[in-house]
PDB file of C-alpha atoms in Angstrom:
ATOM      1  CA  UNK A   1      -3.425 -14.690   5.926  1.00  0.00           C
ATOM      2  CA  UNK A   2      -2.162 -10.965   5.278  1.00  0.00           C
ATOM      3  CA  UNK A   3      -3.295  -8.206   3.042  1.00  0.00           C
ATOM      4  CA  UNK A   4      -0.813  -6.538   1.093  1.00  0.00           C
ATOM      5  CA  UNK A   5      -0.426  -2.502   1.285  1.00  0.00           C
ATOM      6  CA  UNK A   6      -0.649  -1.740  -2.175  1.00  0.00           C
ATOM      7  CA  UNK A   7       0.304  -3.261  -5.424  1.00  0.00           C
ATOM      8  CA  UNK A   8       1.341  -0.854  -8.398  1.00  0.00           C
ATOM      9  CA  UNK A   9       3.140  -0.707 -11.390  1.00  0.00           C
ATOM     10  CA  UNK A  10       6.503   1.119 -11.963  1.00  0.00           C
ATOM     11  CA  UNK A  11       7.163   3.310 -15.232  1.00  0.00           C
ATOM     12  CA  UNK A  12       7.851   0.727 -17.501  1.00  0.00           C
ATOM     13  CA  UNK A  13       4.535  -1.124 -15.949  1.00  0.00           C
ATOM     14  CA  UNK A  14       6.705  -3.619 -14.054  1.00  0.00           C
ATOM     15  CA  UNK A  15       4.192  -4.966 -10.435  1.00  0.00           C
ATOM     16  CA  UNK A  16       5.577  -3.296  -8.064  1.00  0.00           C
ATOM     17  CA  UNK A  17       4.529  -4.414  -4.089  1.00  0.00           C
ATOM     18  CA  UNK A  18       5.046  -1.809  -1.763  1.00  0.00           C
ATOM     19  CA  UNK A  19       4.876  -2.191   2.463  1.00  0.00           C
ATOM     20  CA  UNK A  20       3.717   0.900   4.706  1.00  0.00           C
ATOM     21  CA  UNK A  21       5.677   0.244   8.174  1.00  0.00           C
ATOM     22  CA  UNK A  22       5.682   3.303  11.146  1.00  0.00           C
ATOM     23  CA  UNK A  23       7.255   3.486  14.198  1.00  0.00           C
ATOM     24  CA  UNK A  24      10.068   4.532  16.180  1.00  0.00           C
ATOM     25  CA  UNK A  25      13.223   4.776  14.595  1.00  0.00           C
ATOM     26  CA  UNK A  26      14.000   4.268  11.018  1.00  0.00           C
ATOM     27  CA  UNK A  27      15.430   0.804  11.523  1.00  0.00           C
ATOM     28  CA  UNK A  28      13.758  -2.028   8.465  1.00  0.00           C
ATOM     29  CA  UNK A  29      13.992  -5.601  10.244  1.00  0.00           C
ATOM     30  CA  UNK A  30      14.235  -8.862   8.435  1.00  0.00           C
ATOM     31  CA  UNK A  31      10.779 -10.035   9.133  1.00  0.00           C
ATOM     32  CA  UNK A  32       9.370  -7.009   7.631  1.00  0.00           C
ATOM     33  CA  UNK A  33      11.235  -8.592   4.561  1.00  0.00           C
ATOM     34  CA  UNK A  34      10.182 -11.869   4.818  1.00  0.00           C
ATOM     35  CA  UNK A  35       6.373 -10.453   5.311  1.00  0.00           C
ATOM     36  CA  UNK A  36       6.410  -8.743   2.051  1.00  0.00           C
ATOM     37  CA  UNK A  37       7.820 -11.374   0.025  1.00  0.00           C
ATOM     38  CA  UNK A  38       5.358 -13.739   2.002  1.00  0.00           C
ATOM     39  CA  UNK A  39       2.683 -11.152   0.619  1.00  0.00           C
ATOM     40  CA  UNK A  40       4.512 -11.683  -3.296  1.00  0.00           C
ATOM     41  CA  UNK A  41       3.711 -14.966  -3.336  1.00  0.00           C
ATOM     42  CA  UNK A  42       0.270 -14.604  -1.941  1.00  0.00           C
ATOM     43  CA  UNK A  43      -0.280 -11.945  -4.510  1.00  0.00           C
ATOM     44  CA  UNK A  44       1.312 -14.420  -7.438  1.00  0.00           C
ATOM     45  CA  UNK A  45      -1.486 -17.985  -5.810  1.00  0.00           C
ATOM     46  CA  UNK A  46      -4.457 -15.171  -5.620  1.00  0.00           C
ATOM     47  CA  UNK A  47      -4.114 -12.304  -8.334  1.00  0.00           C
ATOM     48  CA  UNK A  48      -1.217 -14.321 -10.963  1.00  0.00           C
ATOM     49  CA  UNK A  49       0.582 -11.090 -10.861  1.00  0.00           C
ATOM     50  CA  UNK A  50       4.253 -12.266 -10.551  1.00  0.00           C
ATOM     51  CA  UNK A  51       6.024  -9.162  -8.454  1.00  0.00           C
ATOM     52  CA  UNK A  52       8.932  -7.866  -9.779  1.00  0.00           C
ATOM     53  CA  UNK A  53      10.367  -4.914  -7.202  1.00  0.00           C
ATOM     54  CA  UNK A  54       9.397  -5.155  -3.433  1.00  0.00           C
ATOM     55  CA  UNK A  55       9.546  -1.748  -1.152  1.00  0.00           C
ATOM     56  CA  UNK A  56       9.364  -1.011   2.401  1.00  0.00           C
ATOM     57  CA  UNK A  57       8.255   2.407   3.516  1.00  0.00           C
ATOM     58  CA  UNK A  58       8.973   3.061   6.605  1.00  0.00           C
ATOM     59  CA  UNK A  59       7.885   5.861   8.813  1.00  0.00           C
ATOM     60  CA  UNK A  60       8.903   7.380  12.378  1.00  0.00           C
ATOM     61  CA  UNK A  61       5.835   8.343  14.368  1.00  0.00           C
ATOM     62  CA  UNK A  62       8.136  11.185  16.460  1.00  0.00           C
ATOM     63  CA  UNK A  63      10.100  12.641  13.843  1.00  0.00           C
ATOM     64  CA  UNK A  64       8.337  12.673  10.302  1.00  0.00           C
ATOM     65  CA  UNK A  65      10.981  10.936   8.759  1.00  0.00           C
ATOM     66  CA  UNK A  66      11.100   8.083   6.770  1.00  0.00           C
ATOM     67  CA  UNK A  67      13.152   5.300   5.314  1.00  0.00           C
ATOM     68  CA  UNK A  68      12.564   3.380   2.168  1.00  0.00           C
ATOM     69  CA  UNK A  69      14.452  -0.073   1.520  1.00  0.00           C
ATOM     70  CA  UNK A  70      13.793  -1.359  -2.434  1.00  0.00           C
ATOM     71  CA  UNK A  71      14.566  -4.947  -3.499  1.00  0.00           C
ATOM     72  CA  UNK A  72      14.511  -6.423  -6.485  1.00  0.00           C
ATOM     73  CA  UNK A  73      12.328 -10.079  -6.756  1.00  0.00           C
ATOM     74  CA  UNK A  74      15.439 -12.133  -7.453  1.00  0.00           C
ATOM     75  CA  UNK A  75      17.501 -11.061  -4.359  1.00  0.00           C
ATOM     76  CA  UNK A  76      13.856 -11.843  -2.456  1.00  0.00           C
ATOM     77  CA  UNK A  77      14.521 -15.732  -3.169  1.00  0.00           C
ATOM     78  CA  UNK A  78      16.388 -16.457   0.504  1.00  0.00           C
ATOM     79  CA  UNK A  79      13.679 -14.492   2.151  1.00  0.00           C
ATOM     80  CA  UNK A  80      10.827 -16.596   0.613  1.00  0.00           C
ATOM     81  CA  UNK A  81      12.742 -19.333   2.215  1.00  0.00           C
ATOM     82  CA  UNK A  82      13.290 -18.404   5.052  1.00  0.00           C
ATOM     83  CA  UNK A  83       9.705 -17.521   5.748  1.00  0.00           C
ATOM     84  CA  UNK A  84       8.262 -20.822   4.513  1.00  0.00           C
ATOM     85  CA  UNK A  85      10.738 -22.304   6.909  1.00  0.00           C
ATOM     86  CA  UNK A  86       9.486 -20.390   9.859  1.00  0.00           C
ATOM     87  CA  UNK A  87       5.886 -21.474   8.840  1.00  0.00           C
ATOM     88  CA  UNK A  88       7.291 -24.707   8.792  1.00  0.00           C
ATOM     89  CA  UNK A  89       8.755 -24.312  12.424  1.00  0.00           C
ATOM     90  CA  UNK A  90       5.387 -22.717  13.199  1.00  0.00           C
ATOM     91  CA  UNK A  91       3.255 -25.896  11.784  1.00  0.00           C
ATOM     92  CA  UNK A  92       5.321 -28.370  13.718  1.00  0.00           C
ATOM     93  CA  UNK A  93       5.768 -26.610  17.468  1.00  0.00           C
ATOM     94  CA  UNK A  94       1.751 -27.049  17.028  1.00  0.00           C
ATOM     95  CA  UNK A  95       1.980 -30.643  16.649  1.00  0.00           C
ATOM     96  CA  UNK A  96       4.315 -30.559  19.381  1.00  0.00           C
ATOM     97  CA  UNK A  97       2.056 -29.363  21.728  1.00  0.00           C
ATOM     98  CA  UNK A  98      -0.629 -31.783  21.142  1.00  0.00           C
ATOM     99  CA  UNK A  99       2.052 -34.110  22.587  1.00  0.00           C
ATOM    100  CA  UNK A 100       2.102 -32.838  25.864  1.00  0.00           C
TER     101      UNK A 100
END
């Protein structure tokens, strides 16, 4: 399950999917990209709207400032991957744990 942040549409009405983040620092991590283009596809199964630009806003708590990472939906492909792998990994430690 996961909500997305917000959905919108960029100038030329393009879906847009955008990811509030805060904390320390200014640092994006690679699950946060993997989350949101989990959240694309979600988006795409529920609503049919096929996302074409993912962001990541990111916001430090102590300082005010903020960093925002922008990717387009075809350089997204290894991170759907990579999360459906983990999901995967995540299905199967389960089973693995019945064994003991």
């Amino acid at each position: 399950g996961g909500t997305p942040d917000l959905i919108a549409q960029d100038h030329e009405k393009r879906p847009v999917l955008i990811d509030w983040k805060s904390g320390t620092g200014s640092r994006i991590f690679a699950s946060q990209l993997l989350q949101i283009r989990a959240y694309g596809e979600l988006v795409l199964e529920c609503d049919h709207i096929e996302i074409e630009r993912y962001e990541i806003v990111r916001f430090d708590r102590e300082t005010g400032d903020f960093t925002h990472v922008v990717k387009k939906a075809t350089s997204m492909e290894t991170c759907w991957a990579a999360f459906f792998l983990c999901l995967r990994i995540y299905e199967l430690r389960k089973e693995v744990k019945k064994l003991v």
